[in-house]
Amino acid sequence: MSTHFDSFDISPVPAPAWDAAAPENFRGIYGMPSFVTVTTSDMAASVTFWTGVLGFFSLFEIPGRLVHLRRWAFQDVLLVPGTPPQEGASSPAVNFACVLAQIEQVSAACEGFDGVVVSGPRDTPWNSREVEVLTPEGIRVVFTAAKPYDPATQEAANLRAVGITAPAHGVEDNEAHGR
C-alpha cells in the first residue's frame, strides 16, 4: 500500500503531542460505525467501573436491557445483562484511542478497584503508549495514545520500513506519502 495521508480532521483523536488535550465526551446521536457489546452479571457495578474509572458516560439506558456508554465520538460500548466469559477463557479485547496524559490517569484510577488487572503503561514499536485493563467483566480494554513523531527514533524507522512517513510541509492531505 503506498497511499497514506493524514486524516486527523475526520477523527476525534487529536494529533499526537505530549500535551495533546482530549476532546470532550461526545453526546450527539449518529449511526455507529462500530461498537462493543459487553455482557455483565452486575449492570450497576459495570456502569460504575466504566464511567468512574475508564471515563465513559451513560448516553442512555433501557432499564434491565441495555446501557449505552460513550467517551469520544465513535467510542461506544453497550452493556447488556448476561453471563460474562468464564474465568480462564480467552478475554475479548477492545482498543480505544486516548491522549498521553490519560494513560497514567486510567492506570491510577484502576488502583481502587478489586479484581482489576492493569498492564503497562508500555511503549510500542509503532510509536504509541498503551495501558491494558482487564475489566471486572473479563474484557481486555487497551487505551492507546500516539506519541509525537520524531524521525530520529526507532519507532519512526519501524514506520518508514512499512511505507509510513511523516508528510512533508506543504503536501496536501490526499497526496501519497512514503514509498
XYZ file of C-alpha atoms in Angstrom:
179
model
C 0.000 0.000 0.000
C 1.504 3.313 -0.963
C -1.175 5.952 -0.418
C -1.109 7.108 3.179
C -2.361 10.533 4.128
C -3.227 12.466 7.257
C -6.920 12.447 8.086
C -6.988 13.858 11.584
C -9.726 16.280 10.507
C -12.276 13.414 10.285
C -11.331 11.851 13.610
C -11.999 12.928 17.190
C -8.448 11.825 18.036
C -6.140 14.847 18.324
C -2.808 14.961 16.520
C -0.058 13.313 18.582
C 1.594 15.672 21.065
C 2.997 15.277 24.558
C 0.483 17.879 25.740
C -2.459 16.950 23.480
C -5.828 17.684 25.063
C -8.532 15.033 24.957
C -11.698 16.029 23.140
C -14.846 16.391 25.189
C -17.038 13.325 25.541
C -19.430 13.282 22.579
C -23.158 13.353 23.339
C -24.532 13.501 19.787
C -26.554 10.742 18.113
C -25.118 9.123 14.982
C -25.156 5.821 13.130
C -22.438 3.892 14.943
C -19.791 2.554 12.523
C -18.724 0.064 15.192
C -19.343 -0.642 18.860
C -18.533 -3.137 21.574
C -21.131 -5.195 23.441
C -20.129 -6.210 26.969
C -22.126 -8.826 28.859
C -22.337 -8.249 32.596
C -23.943 -10.013 35.543
C -23.904 -6.790 37.604
C -25.059 -3.863 35.474
C -24.739 -1.259 38.254
C -21.167 -2.286 39.112
C -20.202 -2.314 35.425
C -21.660 1.158 34.850
C -19.761 2.421 37.907
C -16.481 0.934 36.656
C -16.771 2.054 33.034
C -17.909 5.580 33.967
C -15.883 6.174 37.137
C -12.627 4.538 36.062
C -12.474 4.342 32.270
C -14.008 7.756 31.564
C -17.193 6.754 29.748
C -20.624 8.293 30.412
C -24.113 6.847 30.094
C -25.619 8.128 26.843
C -28.928 6.374 27.540
C -30.407 3.358 29.281
C -33.193 0.884 28.608
C -33.756 -0.352 32.188
C -32.896 -4.003 32.654
C -31.881 -4.403 28.994
C -29.079 -2.067 27.948
C -26.838 0.816 28.987
C -25.213 2.694 26.114
C -21.853 4.123 27.201
C -19.633 6.504 25.262
C -16.411 8.511 25.527
C -15.346 10.314 22.365
C -17.239 10.094 19.090
C -17.158 6.509 17.776
C -16.144 5.035 21.148
C -19.369 3.252 22.052
C -19.913 0.375 24.493
C -23.225 -1.362 25.064
C -23.601 -3.069 28.438
C -26.153 -5.885 28.391
C -27.217 -8.278 31.126
C -25.939 -11.832 30.978
C -23.125 -14.115 31.992
C -19.632 -12.768 31.266
C -16.959 -15.104 29.835
C -15.806 -17.787 32.258
C -12.614 -17.137 34.193
C -9.690 -18.636 32.314
C -11.443 -18.241 28.958
C -9.814 -16.119 26.290
C -10.585 -12.476 27.085
C -12.082 -10.406 24.282
C -10.114 -7.213 23.663
C -11.032 -3.735 22.503
C -8.780 -0.728 21.929
C -9.720 2.906 22.481
C -7.696 5.954 21.495
C -6.744 8.427 24.190
C -4.155 11.153 24.735
C -0.867 10.570 26.518
C -1.968 12.216 29.784
C -4.869 9.758 30.062
C -2.614 6.686 30.148
C -1.453 7.383 33.706
C -4.933 8.597 34.722
C -6.545 5.290 33.720
C -3.807 3.282 35.397
C -4.153 5.244 38.652
C -7.977 5.112 38.615
C -7.875 1.310 38.423
C -5.875 1.014 41.655
C -9.011 1.425 43.789
C -10.918 -1.452 42.176
C -10.547 -5.023 43.424
C -10.079 -7.694 40.773
C -8.997 -5.245 38.061
C -5.665 -6.105 36.457
C -3.580 -3.370 34.824
C -0.640 -3.993 32.485
C 1.619 -1.167 31.471
C 1.986 1.555 30.568
C 4.237 0.336 27.773
C 5.640 1.901 24.629
C 5.077 0.089 21.338
C 7.296 -0.315 18.265
C 4.654 1.634 16.243
C 5.062 4.876 18.253
C 2.295 4.692 20.825
C 1.973 4.266 24.575
C -0.618 1.830 25.928
C -2.162 0.649 29.152
C -4.240 -2.536 29.276
C -7.051 -3.053 31.787
C -8.761 -6.376 32.441
C -12.248 -5.242 33.495
C -14.479 -6.967 36.076
C -16.409 -8.475 33.121
C -13.217 -10.060 31.765
C -12.781 -7.656 28.830
C -9.265 -6.548 27.917
C -9.528 -2.796 27.315
C -6.427 -1.206 25.827
C -6.088 2.567 25.855
C -3.637 3.698 23.165
C -2.091 7.158 22.815
C 0.022 8.124 19.821
C 3.359 9.671 20.689
C 4.638 12.669 18.708
C 6.514 11.627 15.575
C 10.284 12.007 15.866
C 12.055 10.964 12.651
C 15.223 10.093 14.610
C 13.599 7.318 16.694
C 13.493 3.572 16.166
C 9.689 3.813 16.104
C 9.924 6.190 13.119
C 12.301 3.765 11.391
C 9.786 0.963 12.015
C 7.025 3.043 10.398
C 9.244 4.012 7.428
C 10.052 0.324 6.910
C 6.374 -0.351 6.174
C 5.956 2.745 3.996
C 4.578 5.247 6.503
C 6.449 8.534 6.601
C 5.707 11.941 8.039
C 4.110 14.224 5.482
C 6.305 16.937 4.055
C 5.249 20.504 4.809
C 3.056 21.833 2.025
C 1.881 18.382 0.899
C -1.882 18.168 0.552
C -3.633 15.630 2.810
C -4.702 13.394 -0.060
C -1.286 13.165 -1.663
C 0.706 9.970 -1.221
C 3.394 9.731 1.448
C 6.121 7.125 1.778
C 7.114 4.624 -0.863
